[in-house]
Coordinates of C-alpha atoms and ligand atoms in Angstrom, one line a residue:
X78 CA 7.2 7.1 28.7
X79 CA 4.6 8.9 27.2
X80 CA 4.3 9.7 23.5
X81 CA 1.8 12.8 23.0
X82 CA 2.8 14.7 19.8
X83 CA -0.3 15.9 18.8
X84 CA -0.2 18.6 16.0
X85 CA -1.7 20.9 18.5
X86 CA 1.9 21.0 19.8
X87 CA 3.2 22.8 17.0
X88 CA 1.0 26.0 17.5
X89 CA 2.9 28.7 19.4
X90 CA 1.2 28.3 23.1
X91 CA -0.8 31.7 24.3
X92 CA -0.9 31.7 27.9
X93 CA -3.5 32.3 29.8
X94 CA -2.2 35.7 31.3
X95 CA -2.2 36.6 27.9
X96 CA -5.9 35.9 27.5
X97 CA -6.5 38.0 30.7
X98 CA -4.8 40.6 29.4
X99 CA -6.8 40.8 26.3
X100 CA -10.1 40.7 28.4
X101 CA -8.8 43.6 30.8
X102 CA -7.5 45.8 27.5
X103 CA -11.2 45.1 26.2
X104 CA -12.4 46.3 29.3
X105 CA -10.6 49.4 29.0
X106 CA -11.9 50.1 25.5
X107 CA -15.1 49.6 26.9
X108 CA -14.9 52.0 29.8
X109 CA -13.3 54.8 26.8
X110 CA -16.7 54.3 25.2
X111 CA -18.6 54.5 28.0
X112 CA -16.5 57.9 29.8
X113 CA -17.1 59.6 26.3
X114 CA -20.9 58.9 26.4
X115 CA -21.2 60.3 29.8
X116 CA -21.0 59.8 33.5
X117 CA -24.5 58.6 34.2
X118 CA -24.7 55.9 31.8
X119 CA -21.3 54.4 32.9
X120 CA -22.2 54.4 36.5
X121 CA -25.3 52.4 35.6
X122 CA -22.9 49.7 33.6
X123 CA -20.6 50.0 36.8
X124 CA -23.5 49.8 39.3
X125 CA -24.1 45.7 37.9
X126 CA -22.5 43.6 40.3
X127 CA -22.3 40.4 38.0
X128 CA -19.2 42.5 36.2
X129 CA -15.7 41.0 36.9
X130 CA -13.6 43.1 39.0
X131 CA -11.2 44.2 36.3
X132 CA -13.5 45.2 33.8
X133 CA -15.6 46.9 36.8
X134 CA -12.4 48.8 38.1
X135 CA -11.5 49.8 34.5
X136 CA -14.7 51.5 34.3
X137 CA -13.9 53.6 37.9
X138 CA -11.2 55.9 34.9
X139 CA -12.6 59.1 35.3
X140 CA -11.1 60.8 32.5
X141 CA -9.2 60.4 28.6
X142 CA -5.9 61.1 30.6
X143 CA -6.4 58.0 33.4
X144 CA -7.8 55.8 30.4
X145 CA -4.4 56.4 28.4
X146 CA -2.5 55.5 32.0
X147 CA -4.3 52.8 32.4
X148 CA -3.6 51.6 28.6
X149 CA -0.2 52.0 29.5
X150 CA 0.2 50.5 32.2
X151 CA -1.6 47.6 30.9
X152 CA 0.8 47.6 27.7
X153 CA 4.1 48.1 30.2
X154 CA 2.9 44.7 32.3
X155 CA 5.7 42.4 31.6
X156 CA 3.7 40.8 28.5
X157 CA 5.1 36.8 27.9
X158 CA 5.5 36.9 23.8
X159 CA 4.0 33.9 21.9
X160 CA 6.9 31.2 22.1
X161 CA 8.1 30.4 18.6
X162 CA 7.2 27.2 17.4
X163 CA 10.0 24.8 18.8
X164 CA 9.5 22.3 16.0
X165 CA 11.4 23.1 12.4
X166 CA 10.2 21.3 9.2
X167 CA 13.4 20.6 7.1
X168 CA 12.5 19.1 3.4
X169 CA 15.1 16.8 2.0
X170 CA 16.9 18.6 -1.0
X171 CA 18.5 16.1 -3.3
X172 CA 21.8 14.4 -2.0
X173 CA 21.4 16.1 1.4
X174 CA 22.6 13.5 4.4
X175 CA 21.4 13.8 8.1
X176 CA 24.6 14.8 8.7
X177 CA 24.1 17.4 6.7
X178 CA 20.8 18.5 7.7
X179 CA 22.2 18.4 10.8
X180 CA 24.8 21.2 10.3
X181 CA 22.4 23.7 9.0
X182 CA 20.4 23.5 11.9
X183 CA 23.2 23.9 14.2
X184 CA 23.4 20.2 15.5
X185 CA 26.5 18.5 16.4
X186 CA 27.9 15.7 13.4
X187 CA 28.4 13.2 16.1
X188 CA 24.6 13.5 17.4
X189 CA 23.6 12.6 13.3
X190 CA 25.9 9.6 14.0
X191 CA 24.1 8.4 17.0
X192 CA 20.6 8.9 15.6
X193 CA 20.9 6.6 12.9
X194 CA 22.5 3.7 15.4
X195 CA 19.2 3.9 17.6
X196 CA 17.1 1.2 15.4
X197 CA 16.6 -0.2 12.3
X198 CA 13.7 2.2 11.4
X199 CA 16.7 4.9 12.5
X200 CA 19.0 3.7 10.2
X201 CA 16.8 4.7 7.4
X202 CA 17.4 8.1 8.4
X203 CA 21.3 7.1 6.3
X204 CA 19.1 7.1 3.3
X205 CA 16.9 10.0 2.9
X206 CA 15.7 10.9 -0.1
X207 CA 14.7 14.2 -1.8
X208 CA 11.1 15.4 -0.5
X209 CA 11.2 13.4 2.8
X210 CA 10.5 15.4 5.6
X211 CA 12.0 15.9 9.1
X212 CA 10.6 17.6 12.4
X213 CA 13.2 18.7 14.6
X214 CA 13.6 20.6 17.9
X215 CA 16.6 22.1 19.6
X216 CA 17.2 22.0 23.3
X217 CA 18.0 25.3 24.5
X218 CA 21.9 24.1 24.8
X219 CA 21.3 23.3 20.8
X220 CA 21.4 19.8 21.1
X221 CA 18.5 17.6 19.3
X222 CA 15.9 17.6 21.5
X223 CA 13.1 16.1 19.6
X224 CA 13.2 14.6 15.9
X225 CA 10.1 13.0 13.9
X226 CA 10.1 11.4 10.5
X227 CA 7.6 9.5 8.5
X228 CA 8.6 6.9 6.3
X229 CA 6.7 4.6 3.9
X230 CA 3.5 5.9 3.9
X231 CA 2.2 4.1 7.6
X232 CA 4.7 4.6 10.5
X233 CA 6.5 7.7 11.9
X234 CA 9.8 7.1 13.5
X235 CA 10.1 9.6 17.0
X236 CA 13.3 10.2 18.5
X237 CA 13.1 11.8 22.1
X238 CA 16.4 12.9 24.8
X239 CA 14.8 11.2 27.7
X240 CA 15.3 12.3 31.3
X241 CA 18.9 10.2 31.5
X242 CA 19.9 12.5 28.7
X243 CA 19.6 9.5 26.3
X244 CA 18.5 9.5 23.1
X245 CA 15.6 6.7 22.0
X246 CA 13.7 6.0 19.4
X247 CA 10.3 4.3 19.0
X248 CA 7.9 3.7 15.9
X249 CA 4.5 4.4 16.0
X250 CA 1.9 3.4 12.8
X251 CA -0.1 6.5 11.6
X252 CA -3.7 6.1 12.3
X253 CA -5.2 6.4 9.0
X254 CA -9.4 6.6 8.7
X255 CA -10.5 3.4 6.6
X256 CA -13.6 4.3 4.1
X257 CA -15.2 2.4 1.4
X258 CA -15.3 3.2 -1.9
X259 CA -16.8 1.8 -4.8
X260 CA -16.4 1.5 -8.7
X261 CA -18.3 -0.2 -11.4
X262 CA -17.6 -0.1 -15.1
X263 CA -17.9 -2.2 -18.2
X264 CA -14.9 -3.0 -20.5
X265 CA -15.5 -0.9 -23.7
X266 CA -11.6 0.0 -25.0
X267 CA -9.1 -2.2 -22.3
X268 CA -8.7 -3.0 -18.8
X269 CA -6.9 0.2 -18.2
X270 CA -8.8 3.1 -19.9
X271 CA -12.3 1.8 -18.5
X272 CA -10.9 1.1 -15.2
X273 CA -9.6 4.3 -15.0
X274 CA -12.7 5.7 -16.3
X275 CA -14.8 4.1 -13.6
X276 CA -12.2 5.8 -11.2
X277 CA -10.2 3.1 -10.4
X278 CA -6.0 4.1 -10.2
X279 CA -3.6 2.0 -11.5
X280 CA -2.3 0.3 -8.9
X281 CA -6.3 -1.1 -7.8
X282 CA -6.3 -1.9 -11.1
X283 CA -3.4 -4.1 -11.3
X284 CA -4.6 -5.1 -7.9
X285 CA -7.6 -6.3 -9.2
X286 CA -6.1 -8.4 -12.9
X287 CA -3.8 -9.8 -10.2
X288 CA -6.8 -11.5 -8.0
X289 CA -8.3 -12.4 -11.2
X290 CA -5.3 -13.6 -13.1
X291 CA -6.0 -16.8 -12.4
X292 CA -8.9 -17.6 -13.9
X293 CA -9.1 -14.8 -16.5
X294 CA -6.4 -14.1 -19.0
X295 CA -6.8 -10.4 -19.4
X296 CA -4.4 -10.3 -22.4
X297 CA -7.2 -13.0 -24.2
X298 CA -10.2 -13.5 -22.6
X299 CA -11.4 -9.9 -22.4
X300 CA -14.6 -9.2 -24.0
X301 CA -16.5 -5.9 -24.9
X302 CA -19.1 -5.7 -22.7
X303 CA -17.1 -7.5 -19.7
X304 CA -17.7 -5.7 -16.7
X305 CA -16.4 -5.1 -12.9
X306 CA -17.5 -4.0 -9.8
X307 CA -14.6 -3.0 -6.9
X308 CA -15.1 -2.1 -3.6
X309 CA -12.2 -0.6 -2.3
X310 CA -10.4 1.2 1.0
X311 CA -9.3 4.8 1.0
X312 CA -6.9 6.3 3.4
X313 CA -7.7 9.6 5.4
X314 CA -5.9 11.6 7.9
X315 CA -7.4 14.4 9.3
X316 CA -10.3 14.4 6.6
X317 CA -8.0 14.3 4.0
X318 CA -7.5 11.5 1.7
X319 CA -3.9 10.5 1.3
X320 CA -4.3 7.4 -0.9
X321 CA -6.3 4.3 -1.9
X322 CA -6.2 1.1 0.6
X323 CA -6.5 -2.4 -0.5
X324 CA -9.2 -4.3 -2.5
X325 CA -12.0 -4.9 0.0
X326 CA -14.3 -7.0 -2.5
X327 CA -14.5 -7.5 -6.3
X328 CA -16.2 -9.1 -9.3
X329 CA -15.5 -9.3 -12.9
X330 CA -17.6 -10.8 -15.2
X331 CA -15.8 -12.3 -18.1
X332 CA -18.0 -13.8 -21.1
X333 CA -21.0 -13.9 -19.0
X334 CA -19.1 -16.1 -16.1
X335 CA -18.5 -13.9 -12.5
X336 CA -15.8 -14.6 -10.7
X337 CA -15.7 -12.8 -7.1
X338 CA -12.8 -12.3 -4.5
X339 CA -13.3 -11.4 -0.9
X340 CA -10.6 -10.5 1.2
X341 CA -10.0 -12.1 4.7
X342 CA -7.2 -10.6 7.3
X343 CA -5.8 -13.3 9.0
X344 CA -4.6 -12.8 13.0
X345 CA -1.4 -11.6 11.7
X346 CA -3.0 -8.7 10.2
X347 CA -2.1 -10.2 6.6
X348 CA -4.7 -9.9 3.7
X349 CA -5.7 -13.0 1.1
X350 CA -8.8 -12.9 -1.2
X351 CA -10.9 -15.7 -1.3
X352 CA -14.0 -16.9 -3.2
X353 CA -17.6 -16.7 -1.6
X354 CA -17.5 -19.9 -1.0
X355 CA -14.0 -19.5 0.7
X356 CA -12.0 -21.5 -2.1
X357 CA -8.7 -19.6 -2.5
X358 CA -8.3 -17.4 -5.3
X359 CA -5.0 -18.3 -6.2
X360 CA -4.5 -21.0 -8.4
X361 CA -1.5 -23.6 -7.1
X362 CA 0.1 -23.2 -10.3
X363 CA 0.9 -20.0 -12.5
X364 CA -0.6 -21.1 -16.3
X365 CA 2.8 -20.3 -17.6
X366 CA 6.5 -20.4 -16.2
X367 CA 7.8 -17.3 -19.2
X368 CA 5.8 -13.6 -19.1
X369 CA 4.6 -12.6 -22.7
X370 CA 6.1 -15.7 -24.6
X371 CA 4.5 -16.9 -27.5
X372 CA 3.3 -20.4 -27.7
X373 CA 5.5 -22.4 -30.4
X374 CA 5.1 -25.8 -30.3
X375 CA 2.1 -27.2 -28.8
X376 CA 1.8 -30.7 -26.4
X377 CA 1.2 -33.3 -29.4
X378 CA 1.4 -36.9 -28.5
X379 CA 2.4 -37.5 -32.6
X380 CA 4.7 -34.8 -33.2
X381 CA 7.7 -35.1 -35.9
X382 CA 10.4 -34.0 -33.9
X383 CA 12.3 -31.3 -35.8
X384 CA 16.2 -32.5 -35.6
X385 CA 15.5 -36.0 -35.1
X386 CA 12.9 -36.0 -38.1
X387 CA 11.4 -38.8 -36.2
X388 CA 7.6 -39.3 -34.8
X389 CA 8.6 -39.0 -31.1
X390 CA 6.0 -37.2 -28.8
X391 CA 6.4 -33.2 -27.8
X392 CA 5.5 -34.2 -24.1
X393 CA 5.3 -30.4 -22.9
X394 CA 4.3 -26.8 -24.5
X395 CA 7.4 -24.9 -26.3
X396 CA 7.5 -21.0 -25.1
X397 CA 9.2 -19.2 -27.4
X398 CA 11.9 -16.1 -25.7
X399 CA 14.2 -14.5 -25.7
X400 CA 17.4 -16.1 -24.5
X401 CA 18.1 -14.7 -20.6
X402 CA 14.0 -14.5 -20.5
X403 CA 13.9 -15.4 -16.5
X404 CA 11.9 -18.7 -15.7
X405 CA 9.6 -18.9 -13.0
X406 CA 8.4 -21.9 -10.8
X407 CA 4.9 -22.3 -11.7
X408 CA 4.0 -23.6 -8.0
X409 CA 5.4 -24.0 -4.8
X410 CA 8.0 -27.1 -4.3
X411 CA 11.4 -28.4 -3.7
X412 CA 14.1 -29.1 -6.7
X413 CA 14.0 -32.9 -7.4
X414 CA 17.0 -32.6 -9.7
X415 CA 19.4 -29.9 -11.8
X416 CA 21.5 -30.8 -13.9
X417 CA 22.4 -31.7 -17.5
X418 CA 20.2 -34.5 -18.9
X419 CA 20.7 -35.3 -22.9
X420 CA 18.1 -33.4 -25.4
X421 CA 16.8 -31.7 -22.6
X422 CA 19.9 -29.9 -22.0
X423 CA 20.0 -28.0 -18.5
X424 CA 17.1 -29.0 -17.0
X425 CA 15.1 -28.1 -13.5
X426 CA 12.7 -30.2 -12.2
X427 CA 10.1 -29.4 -9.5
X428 CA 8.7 -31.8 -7.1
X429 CA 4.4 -30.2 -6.0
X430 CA 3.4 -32.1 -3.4
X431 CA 3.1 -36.0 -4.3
X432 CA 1.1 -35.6 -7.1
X433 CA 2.5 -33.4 -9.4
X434 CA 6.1 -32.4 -10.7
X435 CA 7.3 -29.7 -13.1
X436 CA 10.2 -30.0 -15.8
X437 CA 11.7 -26.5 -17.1
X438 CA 14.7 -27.3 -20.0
X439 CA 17.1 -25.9 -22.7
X440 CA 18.2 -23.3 -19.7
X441 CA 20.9 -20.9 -20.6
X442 CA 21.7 -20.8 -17.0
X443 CA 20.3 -21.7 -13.6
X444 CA 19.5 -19.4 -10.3
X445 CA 22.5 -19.3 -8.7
X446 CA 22.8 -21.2 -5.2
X447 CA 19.4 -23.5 -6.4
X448 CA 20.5 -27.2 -5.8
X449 CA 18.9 -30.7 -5.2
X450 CA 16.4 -30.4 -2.5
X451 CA 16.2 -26.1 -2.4
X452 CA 12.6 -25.2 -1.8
X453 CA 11.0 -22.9 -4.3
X454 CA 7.9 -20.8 -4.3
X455 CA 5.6 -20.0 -6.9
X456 CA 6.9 -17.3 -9.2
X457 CA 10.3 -17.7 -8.2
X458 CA 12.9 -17.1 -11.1
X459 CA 14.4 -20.7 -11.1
X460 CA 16.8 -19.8 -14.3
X461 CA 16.8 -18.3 -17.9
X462 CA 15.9 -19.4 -21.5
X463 CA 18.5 -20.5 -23.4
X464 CA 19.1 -23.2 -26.3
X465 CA 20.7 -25.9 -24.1
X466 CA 20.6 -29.3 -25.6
X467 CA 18.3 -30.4 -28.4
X468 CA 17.1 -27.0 -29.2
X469 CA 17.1 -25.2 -32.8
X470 CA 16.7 -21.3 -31.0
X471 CA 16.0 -20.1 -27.3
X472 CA 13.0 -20.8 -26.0
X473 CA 12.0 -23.2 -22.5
X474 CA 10.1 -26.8 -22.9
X475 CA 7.7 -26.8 -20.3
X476 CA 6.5 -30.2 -18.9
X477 CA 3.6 -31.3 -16.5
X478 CA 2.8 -34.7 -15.1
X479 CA 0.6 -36.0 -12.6
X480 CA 1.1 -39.2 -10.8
X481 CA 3.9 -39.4 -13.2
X482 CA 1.6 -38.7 -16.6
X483 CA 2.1 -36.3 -18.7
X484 CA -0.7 -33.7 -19.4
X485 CA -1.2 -30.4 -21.4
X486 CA 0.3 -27.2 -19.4
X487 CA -2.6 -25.6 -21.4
X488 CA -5.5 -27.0 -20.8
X489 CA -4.2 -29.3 -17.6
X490 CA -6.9 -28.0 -14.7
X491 CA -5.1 -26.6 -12.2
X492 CA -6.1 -27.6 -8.6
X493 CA -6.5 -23.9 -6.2
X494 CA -4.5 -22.9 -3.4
X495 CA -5.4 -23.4 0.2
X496 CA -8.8 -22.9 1.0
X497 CA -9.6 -20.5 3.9
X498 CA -9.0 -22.5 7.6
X499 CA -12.2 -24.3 8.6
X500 CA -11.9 -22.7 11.4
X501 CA -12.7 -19.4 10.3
X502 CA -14.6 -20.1 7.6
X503 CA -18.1 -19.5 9.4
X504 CA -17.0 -16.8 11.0
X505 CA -15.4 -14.9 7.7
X506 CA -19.5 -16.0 6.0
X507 CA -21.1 -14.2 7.9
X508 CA -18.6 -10.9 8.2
X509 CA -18.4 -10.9 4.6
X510 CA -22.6 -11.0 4.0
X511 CA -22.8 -6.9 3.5
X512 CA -20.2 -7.0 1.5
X513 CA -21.5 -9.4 -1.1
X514 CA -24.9 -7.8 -0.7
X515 CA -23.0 -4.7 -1.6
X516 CA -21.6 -6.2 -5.0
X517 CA -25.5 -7.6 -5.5
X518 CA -26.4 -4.2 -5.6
X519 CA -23.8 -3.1 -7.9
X520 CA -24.0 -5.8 -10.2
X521 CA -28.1 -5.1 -10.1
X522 CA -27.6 -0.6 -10.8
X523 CA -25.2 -2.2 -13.4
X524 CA -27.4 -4.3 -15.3
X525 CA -30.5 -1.7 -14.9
X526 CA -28.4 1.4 -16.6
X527 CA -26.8 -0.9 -19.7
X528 CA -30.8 -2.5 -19.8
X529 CA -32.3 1.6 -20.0
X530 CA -29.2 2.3 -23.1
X531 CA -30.1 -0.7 -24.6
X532 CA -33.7 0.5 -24.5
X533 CA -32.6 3.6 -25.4
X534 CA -30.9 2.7 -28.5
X535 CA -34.3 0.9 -29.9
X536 CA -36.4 2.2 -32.8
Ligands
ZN615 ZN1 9.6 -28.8 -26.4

């Protein structure tokens, strides 16, 4: 089978009798100049034998009557009009079905039917949405002959009658152009407005805080005079940008300390960032299991408790939420036990390798279907805050032990993810040498220009 839809197609086709007609017409314009001018100087143009025939047998017309035959004649010849372009563009109003679409282009309901039972990228063709595009073309008998759709930004889904009269569909990835960009800036205001002053959108940007979420805690750690270098992919297509790639490379300096990410593509074409040094980037365990929850009672080994008005140790941090706030697993792990269990209430607990476990309690409710055993990955919701046992208001007791111990979840040091594979690991050092000499030079232009203002500022 072969798949050529070049845009080219599009174009109406100009034969190439056409083109020969044009010449010969030219001709004949010619030899008009030439007859008016006079006899001996066209029979000197006509006498060069390097002319084509049909420009040298226009120039045999003798006379303004002959030339207008000729035009004639010329114009009469059965002329082959431009085709029409084949293809239709149809943009999807709002609401509009396939089926739909269909009917005001004169194609049958049943052949919408069949189109969206040819694969799963097909089926999406049930749910178009307003602004989508389709390319169709019409076989002369009206039936779809052709149709082409892009969907999620990368692939374009072709539909073709083959020669059995069948209709198939394939999906091919666009071929985007890959450049580098870059981006330095220095926080001033917030992440956002001198990100986005550096030119960085908002998705690179949230990119970014998530590689670095780890270490840095952009909500407390940032400082004025922070700063960030990104090197970055964008997307063209026929020298046009569409959008921004991925994160190629970053650094953020936090307080003076740097933290960089690299990415590496594995053979499955998927995309982790890593440290120089190829340490992950990730963390194994998220800081905290509740999004923007206040602290409210801290891990004290000699705490009063406050129902019991007794010295009994706070074992684990107290995050203050709103009850229904969703709870996440803070690493990957398996459910050593759900359940009720006395003060704690309904309580999860997490099982991290051999080492470590994770308790979550005073749940309103649980995931459903999570049970004994169920595997879990980090950031999962594993339930929701509530006030279940010993608990004065909503909010989830958080507990971390290792080897059975209990630590801080605050200041506990978190091991990091998988490294990168040994095996790659040489390979992916020396690959990624131009791109850390490329932050180098950023970071060096960086500290040169805030070095010249400082200078600048000086008495
Ligand atoms: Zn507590």
């Amino acid at each position: 089978m072969r798949i050529d839809y070049s845009p080219a197609e599009l174009a109406p086709r100009r034969s190439v009798k056409r083109s020969v007609l044009i010449a010969s017409l030219c001709a004949v314009l010619l030899a008009a100049v030439a007859s008016r001018e006079g006899v001996a100087k066209r029979q000197s143009v006509s006498a060069d034998p390097a002319l084509p025939a049909d420009i040298a047998s226009a120039l045999e017309v003798q006379n303004d009557a002959a030339f207008t035959e000729a035009v004639q004649a010329a114009l009469a010849d059965p002329l082959p009009a431009p085709e029409p372009s084949d293809w239709v563009t149809v943009e999807v109003q709002r609401g509009q079905t396939l089926s739909q679409i269909f009917e005001t282009q004169g194609l049958g309901f049943s052949e919408s039917i069949a189109v969206t039972k040819l694969s799963r990228d097909a089926a999406r063709l049930k749910n178009l949405r307003a602004g989508d595009k389709l390319q169709l073309r019409k076989s002369p008998e009206s039936r779809l002959a052709e149709l082409r759709f892009e969907f999620d930004g990368s692939n374009t889904l072709h539909v073709r009658r083959d020669a059995d009269d069948r209709l198939e569909a394939v999906t091919t990835a666009i071929e985007f152009e890959h450049r580098q960009a870059k981006a330095v800036g220095v926080i001033e205001n917030s992440l956002f407005l001198d990100g986005q002053r550096a030119g960085l959108s908002n998705r690179l940007l949230m990119q970014m805080a998530e590689m670095f979420g780890y270490d840095i805690d952009f909500a407390l750690d940032l400082r004025i005079g922070d700063r960030f270098g990104v090197i970055y992919e964008e997307l063209y297509r026929d020298g046009e940008k569409l959008r921004d790639g991925d994160i190629v490379a970053a650094e953020f300096v936090n307080r003076g300390r740097s933290f960089r990410a690299l990415r590496f593509i594995d053979g499955d074409g998927n995309a982790a960032y890593y440290t120089p040094e190829g340490e992950s980037i990730r963390k194994a365990f998220l800081r905290t299991p509740v999004d923007f929850a206040r602290i409210s009672s801290r891990f004290n080994p000699n705490r009063r408790h406050p129902i019991l008005n007794t010295i009994r140790a706070h074992k684990g941090v107290d995050y203050a939420a709103g009850a229904g706030t969703p709870i996440r697993a803070t690493a990957d792990g398996k459910v050593e036990f759900i359940g009720v269990k006395g003060g704690y209430g309904r309580v999860v607990i997490l099982k991290h390798g051999s080492q470590y476990t994770t308790l979550y309690a005073h749940m309103s409710r649980y995931r459903s279907g999570l049970r004994n055993g169920s595997p879990v990955r980090q950031g999962q919701v594993i339930g929701y805050v509530g006030a279940s046992g010993l608990a004065t208001a909503p909010h989830l007791h958080y507990e971390f032990r290792v080897n059975g111990v209990h630590k801080d979840p605050v200041t506990v040091p978190l091991p990091r993810a998988n490294p990168l594979p040994r095996s790659a690991l040489a390979q992916w050092k020396a690959e990624s040498a131009t791109v850390l000499a490329q932050l180098d030079a950023m970071a060096e232009q960086q500290l040169a220009r805030s070095q010249a203002d400082l200078a600048q500022q000086e008495p």
